[in-house]
GROMACS .gro file of C-alpha atoms in nm:
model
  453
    1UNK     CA    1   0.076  -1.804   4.034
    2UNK     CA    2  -0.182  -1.992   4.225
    3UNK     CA    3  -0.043  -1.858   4.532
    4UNK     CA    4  -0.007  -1.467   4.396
    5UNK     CA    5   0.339  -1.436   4.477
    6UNK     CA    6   0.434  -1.092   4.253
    7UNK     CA    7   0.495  -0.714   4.266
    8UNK     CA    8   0.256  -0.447   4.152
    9UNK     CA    9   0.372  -0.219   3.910
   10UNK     CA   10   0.217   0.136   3.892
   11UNK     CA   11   0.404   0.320   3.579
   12UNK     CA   12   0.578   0.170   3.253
   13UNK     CA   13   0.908   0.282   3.380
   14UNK     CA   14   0.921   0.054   3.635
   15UNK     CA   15   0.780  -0.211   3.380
   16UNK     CA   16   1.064  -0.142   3.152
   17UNK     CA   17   1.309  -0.198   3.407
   18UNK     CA   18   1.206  -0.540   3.553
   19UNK     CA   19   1.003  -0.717   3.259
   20UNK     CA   20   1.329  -0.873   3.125
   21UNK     CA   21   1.375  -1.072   3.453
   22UNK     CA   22   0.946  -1.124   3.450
   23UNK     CA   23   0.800  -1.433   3.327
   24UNK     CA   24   0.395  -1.325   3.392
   25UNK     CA   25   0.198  -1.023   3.430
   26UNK     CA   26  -0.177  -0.882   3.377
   27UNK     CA   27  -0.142  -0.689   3.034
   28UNK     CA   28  -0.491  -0.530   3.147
   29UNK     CA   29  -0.498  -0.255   3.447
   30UNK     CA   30  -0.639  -0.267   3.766
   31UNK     CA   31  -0.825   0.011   3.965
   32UNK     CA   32  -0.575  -0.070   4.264
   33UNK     CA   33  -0.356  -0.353   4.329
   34UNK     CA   34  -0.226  -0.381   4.709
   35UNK     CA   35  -0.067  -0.652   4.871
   36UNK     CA   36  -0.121  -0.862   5.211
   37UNK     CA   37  -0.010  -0.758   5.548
   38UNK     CA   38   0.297  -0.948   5.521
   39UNK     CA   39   0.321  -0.876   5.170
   40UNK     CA   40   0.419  -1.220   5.052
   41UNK     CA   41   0.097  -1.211   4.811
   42UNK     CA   42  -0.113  -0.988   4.544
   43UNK     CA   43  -0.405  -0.909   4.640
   44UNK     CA   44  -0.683  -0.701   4.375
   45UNK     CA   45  -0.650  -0.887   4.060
   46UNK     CA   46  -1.002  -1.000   4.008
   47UNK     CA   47  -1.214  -0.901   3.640
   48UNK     CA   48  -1.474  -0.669   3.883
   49UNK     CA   49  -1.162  -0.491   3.964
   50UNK     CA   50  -1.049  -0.399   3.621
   51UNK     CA   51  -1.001  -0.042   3.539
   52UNK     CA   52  -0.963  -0.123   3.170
   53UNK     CA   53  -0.949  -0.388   2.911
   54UNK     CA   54  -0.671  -0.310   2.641
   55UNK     CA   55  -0.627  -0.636   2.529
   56UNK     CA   56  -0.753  -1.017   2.452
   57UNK     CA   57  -0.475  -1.270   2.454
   58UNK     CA   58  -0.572  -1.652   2.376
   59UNK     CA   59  -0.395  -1.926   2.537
   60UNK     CA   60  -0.303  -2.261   2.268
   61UNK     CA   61  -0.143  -2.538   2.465
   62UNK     CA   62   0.039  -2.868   2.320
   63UNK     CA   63   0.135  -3.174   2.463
   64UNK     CA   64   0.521  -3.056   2.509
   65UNK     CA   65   0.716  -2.838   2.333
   66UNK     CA   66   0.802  -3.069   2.076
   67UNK     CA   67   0.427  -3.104   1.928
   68UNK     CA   68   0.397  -2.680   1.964
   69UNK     CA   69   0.663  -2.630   1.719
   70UNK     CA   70   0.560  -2.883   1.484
   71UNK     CA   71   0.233  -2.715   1.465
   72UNK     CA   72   0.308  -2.374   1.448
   73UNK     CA   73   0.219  -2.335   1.069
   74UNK     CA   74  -0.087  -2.472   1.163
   75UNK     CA   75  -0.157  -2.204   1.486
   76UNK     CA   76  -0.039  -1.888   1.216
   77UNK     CA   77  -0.324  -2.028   0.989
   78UNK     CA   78  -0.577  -1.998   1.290
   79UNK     CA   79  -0.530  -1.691   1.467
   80UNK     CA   80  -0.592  -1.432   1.204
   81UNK     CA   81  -1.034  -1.440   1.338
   82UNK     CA   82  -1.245  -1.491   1.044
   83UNK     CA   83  -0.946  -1.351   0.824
   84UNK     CA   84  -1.021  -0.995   0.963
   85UNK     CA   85  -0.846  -0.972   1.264
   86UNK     CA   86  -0.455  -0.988   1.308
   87UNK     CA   87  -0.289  -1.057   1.617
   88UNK     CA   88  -0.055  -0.786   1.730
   89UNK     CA   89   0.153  -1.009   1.898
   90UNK     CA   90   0.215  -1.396   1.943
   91UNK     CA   91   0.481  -1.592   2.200
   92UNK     CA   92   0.569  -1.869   2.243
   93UNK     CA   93   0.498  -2.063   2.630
   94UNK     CA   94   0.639  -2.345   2.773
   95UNK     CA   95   0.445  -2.622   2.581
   96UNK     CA   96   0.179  -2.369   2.298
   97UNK     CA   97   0.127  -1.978   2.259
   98UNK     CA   98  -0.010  -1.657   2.408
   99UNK     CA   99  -0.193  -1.474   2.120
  100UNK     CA  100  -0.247  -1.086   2.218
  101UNK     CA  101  -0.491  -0.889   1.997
  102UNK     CA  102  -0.470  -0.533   2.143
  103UNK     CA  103  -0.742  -0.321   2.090
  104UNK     CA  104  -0.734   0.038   1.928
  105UNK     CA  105  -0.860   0.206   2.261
  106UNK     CA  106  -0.929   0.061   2.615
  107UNK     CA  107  -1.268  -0.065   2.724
  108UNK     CA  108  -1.306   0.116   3.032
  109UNK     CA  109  -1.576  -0.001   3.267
  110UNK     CA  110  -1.814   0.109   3.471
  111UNK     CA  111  -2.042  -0.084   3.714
  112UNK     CA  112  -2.443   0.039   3.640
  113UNK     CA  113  -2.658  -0.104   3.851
  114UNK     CA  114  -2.450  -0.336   4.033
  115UNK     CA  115  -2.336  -0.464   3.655
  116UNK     CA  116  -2.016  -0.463   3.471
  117UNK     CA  117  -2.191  -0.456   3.104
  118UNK     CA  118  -1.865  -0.328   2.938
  119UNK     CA  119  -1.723  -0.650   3.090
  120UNK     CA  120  -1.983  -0.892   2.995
  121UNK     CA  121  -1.969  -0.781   2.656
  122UNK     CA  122  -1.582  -0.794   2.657
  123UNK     CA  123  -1.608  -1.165   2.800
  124UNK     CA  124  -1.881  -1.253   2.488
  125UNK     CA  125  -1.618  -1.091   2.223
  126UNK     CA  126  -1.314  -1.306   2.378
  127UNK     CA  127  -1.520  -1.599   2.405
  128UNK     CA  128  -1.625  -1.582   2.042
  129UNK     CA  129  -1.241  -1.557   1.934
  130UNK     CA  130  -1.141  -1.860   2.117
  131UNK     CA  131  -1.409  -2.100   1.998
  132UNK     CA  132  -1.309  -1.957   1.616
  133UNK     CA  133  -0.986  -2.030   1.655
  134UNK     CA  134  -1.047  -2.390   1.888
  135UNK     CA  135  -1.257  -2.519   1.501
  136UNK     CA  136  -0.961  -2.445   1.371
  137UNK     CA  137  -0.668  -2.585   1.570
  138UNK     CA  138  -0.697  -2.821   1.878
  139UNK     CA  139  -0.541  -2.669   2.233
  140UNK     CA  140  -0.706  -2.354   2.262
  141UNK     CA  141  -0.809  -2.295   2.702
  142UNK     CA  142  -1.133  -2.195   2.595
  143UNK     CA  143  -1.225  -2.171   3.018
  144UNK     CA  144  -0.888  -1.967   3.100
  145UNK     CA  145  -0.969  -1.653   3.298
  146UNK     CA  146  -1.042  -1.423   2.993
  147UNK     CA  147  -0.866  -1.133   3.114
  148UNK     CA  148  -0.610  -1.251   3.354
  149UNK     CA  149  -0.261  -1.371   3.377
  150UNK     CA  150  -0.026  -1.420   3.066
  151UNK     CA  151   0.308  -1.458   2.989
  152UNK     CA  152   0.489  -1.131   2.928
  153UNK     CA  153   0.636  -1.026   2.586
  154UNK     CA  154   1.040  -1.020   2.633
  155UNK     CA  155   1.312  -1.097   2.306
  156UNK     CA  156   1.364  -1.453   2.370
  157UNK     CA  157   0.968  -1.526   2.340
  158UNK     CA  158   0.862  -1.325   2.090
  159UNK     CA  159   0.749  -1.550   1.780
  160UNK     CA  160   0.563  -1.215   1.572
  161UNK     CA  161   0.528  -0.830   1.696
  162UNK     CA  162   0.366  -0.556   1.477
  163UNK     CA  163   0.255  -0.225   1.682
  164UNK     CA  164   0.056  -0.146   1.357
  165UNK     CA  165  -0.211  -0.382   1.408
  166UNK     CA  166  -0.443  -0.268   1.651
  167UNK     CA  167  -0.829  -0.459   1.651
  168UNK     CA  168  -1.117  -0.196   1.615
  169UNK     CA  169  -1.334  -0.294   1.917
  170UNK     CA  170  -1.651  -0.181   1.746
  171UNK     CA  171  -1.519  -0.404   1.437
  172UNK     CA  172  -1.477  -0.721   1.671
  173UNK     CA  173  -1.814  -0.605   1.874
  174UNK     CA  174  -1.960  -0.637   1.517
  175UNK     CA  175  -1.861  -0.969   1.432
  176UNK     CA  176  -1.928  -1.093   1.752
  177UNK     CA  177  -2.280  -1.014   1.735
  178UNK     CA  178  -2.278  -1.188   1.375
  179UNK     CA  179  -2.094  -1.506   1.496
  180UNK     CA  180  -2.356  -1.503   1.791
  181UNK     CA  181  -2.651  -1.568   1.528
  182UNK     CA  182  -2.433  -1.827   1.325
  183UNK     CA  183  -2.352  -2.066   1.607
  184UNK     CA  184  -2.623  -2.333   1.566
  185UNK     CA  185  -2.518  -2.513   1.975
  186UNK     CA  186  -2.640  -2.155   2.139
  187UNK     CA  187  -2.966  -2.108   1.927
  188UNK     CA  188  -3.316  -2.189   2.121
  189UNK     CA  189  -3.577  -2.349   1.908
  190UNK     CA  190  -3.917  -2.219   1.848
  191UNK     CA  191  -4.043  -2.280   2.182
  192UNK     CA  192  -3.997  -2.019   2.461
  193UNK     CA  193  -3.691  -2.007   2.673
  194UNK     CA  194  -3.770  -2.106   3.056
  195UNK     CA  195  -3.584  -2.040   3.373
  196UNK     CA  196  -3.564  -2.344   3.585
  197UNK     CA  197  -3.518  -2.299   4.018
  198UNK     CA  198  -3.239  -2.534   4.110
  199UNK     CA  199  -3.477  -2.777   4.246
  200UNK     CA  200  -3.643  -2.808   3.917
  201UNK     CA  201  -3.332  -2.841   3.702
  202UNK     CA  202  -3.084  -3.047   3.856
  203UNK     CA  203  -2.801  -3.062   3.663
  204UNK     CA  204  -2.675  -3.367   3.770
  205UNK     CA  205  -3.001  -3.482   3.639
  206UNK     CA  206  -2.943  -3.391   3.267
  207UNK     CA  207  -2.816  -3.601   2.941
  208UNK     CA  208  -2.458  -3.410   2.908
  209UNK     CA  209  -2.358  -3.437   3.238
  210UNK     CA  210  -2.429  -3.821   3.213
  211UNK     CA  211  -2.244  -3.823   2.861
  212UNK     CA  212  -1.937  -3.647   3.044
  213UNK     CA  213  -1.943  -3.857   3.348
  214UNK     CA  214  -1.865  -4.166   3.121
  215UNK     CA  215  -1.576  -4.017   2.914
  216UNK     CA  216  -1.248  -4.150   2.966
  217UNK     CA  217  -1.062  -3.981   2.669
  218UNK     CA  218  -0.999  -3.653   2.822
  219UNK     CA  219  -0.626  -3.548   2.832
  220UNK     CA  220  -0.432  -3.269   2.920
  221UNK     CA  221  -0.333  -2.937   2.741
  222UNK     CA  222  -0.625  -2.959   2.493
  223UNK     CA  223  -0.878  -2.686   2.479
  224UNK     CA  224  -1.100  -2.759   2.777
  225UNK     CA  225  -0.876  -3.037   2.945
  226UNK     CA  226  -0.918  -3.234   3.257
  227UNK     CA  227  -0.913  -2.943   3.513
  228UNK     CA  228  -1.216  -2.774   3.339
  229UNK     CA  229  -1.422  -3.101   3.303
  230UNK     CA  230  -1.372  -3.203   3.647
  231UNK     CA  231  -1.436  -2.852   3.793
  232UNK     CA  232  -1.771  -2.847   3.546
  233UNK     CA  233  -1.905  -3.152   3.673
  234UNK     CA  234  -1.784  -3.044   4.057
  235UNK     CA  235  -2.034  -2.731   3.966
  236UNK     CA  236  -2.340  -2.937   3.825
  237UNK     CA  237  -2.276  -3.146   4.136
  238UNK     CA  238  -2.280  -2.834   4.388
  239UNK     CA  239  -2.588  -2.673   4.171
  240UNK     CA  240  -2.764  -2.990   4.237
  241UNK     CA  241  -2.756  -3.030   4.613
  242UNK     CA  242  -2.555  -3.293   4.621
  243UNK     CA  243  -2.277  -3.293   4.937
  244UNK     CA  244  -1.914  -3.196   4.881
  245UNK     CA  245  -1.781  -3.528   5.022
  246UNK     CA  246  -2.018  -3.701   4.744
  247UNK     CA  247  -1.854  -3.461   4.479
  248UNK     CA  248  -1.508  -3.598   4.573
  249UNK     CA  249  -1.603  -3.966   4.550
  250UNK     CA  250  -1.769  -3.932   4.242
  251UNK     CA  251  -1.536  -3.775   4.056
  252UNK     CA  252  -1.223  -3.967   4.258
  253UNK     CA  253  -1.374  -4.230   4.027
  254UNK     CA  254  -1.399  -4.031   3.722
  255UNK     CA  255  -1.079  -3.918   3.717
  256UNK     CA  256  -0.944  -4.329   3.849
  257UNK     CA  257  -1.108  -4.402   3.493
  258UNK     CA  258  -0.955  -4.114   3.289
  259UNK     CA  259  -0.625  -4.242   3.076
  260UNK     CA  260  -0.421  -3.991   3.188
  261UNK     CA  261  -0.635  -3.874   3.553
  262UNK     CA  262  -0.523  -3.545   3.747
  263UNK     CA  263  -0.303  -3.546   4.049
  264UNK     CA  264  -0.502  -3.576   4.339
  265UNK     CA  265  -0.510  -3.300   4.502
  266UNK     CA  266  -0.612  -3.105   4.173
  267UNK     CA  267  -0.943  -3.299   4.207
  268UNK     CA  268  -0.961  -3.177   4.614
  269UNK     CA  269  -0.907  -2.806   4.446
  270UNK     CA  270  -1.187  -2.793   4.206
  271UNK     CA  271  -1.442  -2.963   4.430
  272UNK     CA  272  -1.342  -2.684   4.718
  273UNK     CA  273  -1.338  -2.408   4.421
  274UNK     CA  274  -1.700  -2.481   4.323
  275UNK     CA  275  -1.812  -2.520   4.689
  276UNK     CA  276  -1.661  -2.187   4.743
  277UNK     CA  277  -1.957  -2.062   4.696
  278UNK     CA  278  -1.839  -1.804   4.373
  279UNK     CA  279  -2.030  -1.985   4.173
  280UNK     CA  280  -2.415  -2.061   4.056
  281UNK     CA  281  -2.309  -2.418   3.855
  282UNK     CA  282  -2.180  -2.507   3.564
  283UNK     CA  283  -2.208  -2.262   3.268
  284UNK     CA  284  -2.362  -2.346   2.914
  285UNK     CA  285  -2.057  -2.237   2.747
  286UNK     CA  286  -1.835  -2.487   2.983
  287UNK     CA  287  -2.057  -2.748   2.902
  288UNK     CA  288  -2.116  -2.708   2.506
  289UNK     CA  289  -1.715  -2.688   2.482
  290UNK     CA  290  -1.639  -2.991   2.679
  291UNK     CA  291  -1.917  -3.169   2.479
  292UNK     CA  292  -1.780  -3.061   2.177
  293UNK     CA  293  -1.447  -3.178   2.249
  294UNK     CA  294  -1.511  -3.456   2.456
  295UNK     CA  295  -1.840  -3.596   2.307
  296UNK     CA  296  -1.872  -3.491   1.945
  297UNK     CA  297  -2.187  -3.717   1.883
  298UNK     CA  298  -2.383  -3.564   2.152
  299UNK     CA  299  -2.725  -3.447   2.001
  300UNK     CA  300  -2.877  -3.437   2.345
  301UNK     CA  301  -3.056  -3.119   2.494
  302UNK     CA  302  -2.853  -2.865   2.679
  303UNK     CA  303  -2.984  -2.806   3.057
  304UNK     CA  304  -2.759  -2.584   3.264
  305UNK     CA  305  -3.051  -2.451   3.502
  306UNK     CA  306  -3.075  -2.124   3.356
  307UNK     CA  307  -3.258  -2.212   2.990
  308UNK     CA  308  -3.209  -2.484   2.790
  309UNK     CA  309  -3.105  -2.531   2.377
  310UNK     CA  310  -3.077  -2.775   2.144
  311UNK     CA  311  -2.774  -2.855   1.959
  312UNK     CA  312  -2.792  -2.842   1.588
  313UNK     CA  313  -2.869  -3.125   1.293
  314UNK     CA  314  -2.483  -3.174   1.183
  315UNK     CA  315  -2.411  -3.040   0.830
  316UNK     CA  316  -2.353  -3.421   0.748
  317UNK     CA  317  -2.723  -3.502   0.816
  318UNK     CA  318  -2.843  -3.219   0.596
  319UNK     CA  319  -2.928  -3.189   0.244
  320UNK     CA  320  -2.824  -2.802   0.186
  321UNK     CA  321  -2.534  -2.613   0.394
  322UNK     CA  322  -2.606  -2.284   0.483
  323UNK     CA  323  -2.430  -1.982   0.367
  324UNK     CA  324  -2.147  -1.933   0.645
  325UNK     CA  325  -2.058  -2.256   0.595
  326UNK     CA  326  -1.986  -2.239   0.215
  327UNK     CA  327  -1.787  -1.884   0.335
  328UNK     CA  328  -1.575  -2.119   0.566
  329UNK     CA  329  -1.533  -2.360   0.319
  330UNK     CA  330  -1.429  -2.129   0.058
  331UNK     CA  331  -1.150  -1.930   0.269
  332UNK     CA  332  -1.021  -2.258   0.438
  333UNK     CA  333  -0.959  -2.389   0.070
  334UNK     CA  334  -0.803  -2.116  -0.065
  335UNK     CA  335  -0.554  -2.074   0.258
  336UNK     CA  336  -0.488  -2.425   0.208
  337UNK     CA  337  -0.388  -2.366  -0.145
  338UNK     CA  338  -0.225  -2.067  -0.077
  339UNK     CA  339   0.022  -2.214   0.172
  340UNK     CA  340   0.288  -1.970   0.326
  341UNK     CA  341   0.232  -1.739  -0.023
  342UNK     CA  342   0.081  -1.383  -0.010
  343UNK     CA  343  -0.140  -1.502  -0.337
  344UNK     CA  344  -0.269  -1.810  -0.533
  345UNK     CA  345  -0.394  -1.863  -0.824
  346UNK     CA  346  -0.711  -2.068  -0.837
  347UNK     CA  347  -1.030  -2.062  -1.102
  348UNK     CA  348  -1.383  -2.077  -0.959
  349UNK     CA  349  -1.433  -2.420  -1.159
  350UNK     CA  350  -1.156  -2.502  -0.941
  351UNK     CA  351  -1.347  -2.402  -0.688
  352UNK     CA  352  -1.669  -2.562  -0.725
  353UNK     CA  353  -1.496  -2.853  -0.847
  354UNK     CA  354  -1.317  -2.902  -0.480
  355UNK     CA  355  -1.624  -2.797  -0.259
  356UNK     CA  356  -1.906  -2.928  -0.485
  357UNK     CA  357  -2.092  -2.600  -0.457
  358UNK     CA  358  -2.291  -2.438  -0.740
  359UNK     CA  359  -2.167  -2.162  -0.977
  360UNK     CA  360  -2.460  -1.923  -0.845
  361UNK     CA  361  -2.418  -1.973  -0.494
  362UNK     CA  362  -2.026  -1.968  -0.526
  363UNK     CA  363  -2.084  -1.659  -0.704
  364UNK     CA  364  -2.280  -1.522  -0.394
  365UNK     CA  365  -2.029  -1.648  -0.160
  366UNK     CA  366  -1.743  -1.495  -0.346
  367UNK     CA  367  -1.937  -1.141  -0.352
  368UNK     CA  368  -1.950  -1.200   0.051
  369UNK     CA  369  -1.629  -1.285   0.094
  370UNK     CA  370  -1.508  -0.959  -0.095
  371UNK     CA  371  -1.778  -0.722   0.054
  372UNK     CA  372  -1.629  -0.821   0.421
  373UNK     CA  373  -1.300  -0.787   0.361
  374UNK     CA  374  -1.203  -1.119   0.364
  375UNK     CA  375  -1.125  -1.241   0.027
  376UNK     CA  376  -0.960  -1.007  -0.239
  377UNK     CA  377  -0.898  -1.014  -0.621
  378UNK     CA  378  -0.586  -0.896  -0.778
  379UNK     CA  379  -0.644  -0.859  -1.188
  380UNK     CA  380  -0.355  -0.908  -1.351
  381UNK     CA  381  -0.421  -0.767  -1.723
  382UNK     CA  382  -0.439  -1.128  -1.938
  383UNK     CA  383  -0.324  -1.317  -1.667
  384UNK     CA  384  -0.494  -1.535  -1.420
  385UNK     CA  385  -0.668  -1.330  -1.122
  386UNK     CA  386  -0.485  -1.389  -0.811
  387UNK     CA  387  -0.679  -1.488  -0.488
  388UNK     CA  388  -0.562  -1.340  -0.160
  389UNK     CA  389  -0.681  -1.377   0.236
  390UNK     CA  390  -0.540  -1.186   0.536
  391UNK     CA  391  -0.449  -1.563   0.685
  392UNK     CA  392  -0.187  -1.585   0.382
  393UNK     CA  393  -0.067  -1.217   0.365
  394UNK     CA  394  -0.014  -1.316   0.761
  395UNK     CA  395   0.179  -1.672   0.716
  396UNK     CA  396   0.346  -1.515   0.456
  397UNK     CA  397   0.513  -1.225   0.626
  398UNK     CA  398   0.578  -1.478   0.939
  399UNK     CA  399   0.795  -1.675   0.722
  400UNK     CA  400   0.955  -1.398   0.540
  401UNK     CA  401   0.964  -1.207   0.920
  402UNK     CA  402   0.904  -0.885   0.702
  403UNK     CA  403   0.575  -0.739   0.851
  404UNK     CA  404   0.649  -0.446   0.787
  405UNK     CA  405   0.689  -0.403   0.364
  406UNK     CA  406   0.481  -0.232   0.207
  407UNK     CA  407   0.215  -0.480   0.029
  408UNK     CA  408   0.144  -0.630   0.389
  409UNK     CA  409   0.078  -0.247   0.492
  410UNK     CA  410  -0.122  -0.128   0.156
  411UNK     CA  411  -0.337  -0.446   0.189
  412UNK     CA  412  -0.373  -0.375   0.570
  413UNK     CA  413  -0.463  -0.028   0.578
  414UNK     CA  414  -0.646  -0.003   0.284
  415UNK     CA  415  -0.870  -0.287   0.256
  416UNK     CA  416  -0.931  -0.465   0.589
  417UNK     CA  417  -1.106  -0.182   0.791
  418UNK     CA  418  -1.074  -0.392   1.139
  419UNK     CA  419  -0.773  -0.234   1.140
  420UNK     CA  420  -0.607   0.044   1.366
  421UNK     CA  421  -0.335   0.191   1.276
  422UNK     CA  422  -0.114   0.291   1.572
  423UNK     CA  423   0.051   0.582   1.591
  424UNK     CA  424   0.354   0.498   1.820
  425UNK     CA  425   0.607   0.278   1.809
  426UNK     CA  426   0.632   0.127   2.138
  427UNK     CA  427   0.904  -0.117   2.302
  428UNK     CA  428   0.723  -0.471   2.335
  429UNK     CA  429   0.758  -0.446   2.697
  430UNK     CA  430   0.509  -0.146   2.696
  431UNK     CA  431   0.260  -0.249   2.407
  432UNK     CA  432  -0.035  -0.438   2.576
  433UNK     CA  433  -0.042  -0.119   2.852
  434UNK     CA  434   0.117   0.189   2.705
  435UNK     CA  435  -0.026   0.150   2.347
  436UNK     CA  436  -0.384   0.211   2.452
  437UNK     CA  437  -0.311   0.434   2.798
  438UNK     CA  438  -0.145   0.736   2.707
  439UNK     CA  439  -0.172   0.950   3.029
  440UNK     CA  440  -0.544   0.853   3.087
  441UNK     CA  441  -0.484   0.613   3.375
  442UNK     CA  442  -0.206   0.699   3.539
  443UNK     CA  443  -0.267   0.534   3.853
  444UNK     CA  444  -0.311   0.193   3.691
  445UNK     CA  445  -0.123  -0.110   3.771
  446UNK     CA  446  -0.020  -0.396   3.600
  447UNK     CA  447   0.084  -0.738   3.798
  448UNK     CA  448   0.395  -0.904   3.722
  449UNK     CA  449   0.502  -1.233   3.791
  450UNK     CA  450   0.866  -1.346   3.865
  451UNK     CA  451   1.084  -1.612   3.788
  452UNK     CA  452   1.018  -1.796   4.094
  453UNK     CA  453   0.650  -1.730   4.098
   0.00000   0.00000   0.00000
């Protein structure tokens, strides 16, 4: 892949015929794909050259494949977002899982004004998704190209598949604008936000790049791993002035001092990758992730050149939690209880007992929960109320592999309104392309990879 050895495919024919003997491809289109003159590489494939966006796929890598399949009941319990939104399709990689959530129509973009805003916005949603899901299980590549290479969905991968459920974009463009005011490491305090000139904000300069510099901890395969953190602090290092040969010593030593350092040459790469020149520096979102990983007790300011924030007062130094927090707490309990069972049966004393949270503001938080879609209460005459969650209608039809009966369907399509119903019933070689397409692109092309690429 890192050399773009691959074919271009330009209709779902074709893709039908060769995805069986295809390991990669781009599940989103291109405007044009082409090749070089001696046609030995793909040329094209770059996010300002996307015709469409159809779908969001999350990368979760392991260790090896031993620790992915022990934790697979713990990956099905983290990938339904906020217990609204279901993946349509999950397989299963090498050493983790590709998660695709394919939306109910394409995102089709349009540069205004030398911008891409249908892209940004895209890039905030899947962003969003993967740092819900990273709080929730370890190994999510929260820095992997949001919309570019993937594995491809054949029968000897494919770990869950239902063409019925299709993500709402406006639903997911919704909640990302919620989640956007309830994560406390991207809010600004009360003074104003300034824009520092490189000269003025070196990053190199600033607390987290120090804190990084001194980690030794940082390992491979989980969440932002040792390629991201060295290529962040190549970035802070080219932001700041500082010469490329400098950028390789330091981090030469960094890596020397990491438990389990990078080959060599992968240090080379990401100093000559943020020298290229592609880049301004390293980006907040880099740099709260790797802190957040890497440095949990930072409490530091955030500096990246372009603004500055302050990370949050953890919950653990406050007297009172806020709301969204008791909403978390209350849905990760009950999934807990639940286990792999569509419904569980659990008492609000229960409740409050296990969270040590009020009867009024568990009643407010319940009222939430249910208003949202993301809690429901089935009466059951004289009998205790059953709880129920998306997350366990969703573990629970993985482990009976019966997605389609007809409770998982009523609950789906009646109650959860982030989701689509599709109309077609496509092969899963066609779903992340044809579902959304139709005949509305029919010049688009979708990048393969092969066996040997």
């Amino acid at each position: 892949m890192q050399k773009s050895h691959g074919v271009v495919v330009t209709s779902f024919e074709a893709l039908g015929a060769i995805a069986d003997r295809m390991t990669h491809w781009t599940p989103n289109t291109f405007n044009w794909l082409g090749y070089t003159q001696n046609r030995a590489n793909v040329r094209g494939h770059r996010e300002d050259n996307l015709a469409q966006i159809n779908t969001l796929v999350v990368d979760i890598d392991f260790a090896d494949a031993q620790e992915r399949d022990a934790r697979e009941q713990e990956v099905l319990g983290a990938v339904t977002v906020a217990d609204l939104f279901i993946p349509t399709m999950i397989l299963r990689t090498a050493k983790g899982y590709h998660v695709y959530y394919v939306f109910d129509h394409p995102m089709f973009l349009r540069k205004k004004q030398g911008q891409f805003p249908v892209l940004k916005a895209a890039q905030k949603m899947s962003s969003f998704v993967r740092q819900w899901i990273q709080k929730r299980v370890a190994g999510v590549d929260v820095g992997c190209n949001n919309f570019g290479i993937f594995r491809i969905p054949r029968q000897d991968n494919l770990v869950f598949f239902d063409a019925h459920m299709l993500v709402q974009v406006s639903a997911l463009m919704k909640w990302s604008q919620y989640y956007a005011t309830q994560v406390p490491v991207t809010k600004p305090d009360n003074r104003q936000m300034i824009s520092l000139a490189p000269d003025e904000g070196r990053q190199v300069d600033q607390v987290w790049f120090k804190a990084l510099l001194k980690v030794t901890t940082v390992k491979s395969g989980q969440g932002l791993a040792r390629h991201n953190t060295v290529l962040t602090l190549a970035l802070a290092m080219y932001q700041s002035k500082i010469s490329q040969q400098r950028a390789r010593d330091v981090l030469d030593v960094f890596n020397s001092s990491l438990h389990d350092p990078l080959a060599d040459r992968e240090v080379v790469q990401c100093v000559r990758d943020a020298y290229s020149g592609n880049y301004r520096g390293a980006a907040l979102s880099y740099v709260q992730g790797l802190l957040e990983q890497w440095v949990p007790n930072f409490s530091g300011k955030v500096v990246t050149g372009m603004g500055w924030h302050k990370f949050a007062k953890p919950r653990s130094e406050r007297q009172y939690s806020h709301a969204h927090e008791w909403r978390c707490d209350v849905l990760a309990l009950i999934n807990r209880m639940g286990g792999n069972s569509a419904a569980v049966a659990i008492s609000t004393r229960q409740i409050q007992t296990e969270l040590g949270i009020s009867p009024a503001s568990l009643n407010r938080v319940m009222k939430q929960l249910q208003v949202t879609y993301q809690l429901k209460k089935i009466q059951r005459g004289n009998r205790p109320t059953l709880l129920t969650t998306v997350t366990m209608l969703f573990k629970a039809a993985m482990v009976s592999r019966q997605a389609q009966n007809q409770a998982w369907k009523w609950y789906l399509t009646t109650l959860v309104p982030t989701i689509a119903i599709s109309k077609y019933e496509s092969p899963v070689w066609t779903l992340a392309a044809g579902q959304n397409m139709g005949d509305s692109a029919p010049h688009g092309g979708a990048e393969t990879r092969n066996q040997t690429g």
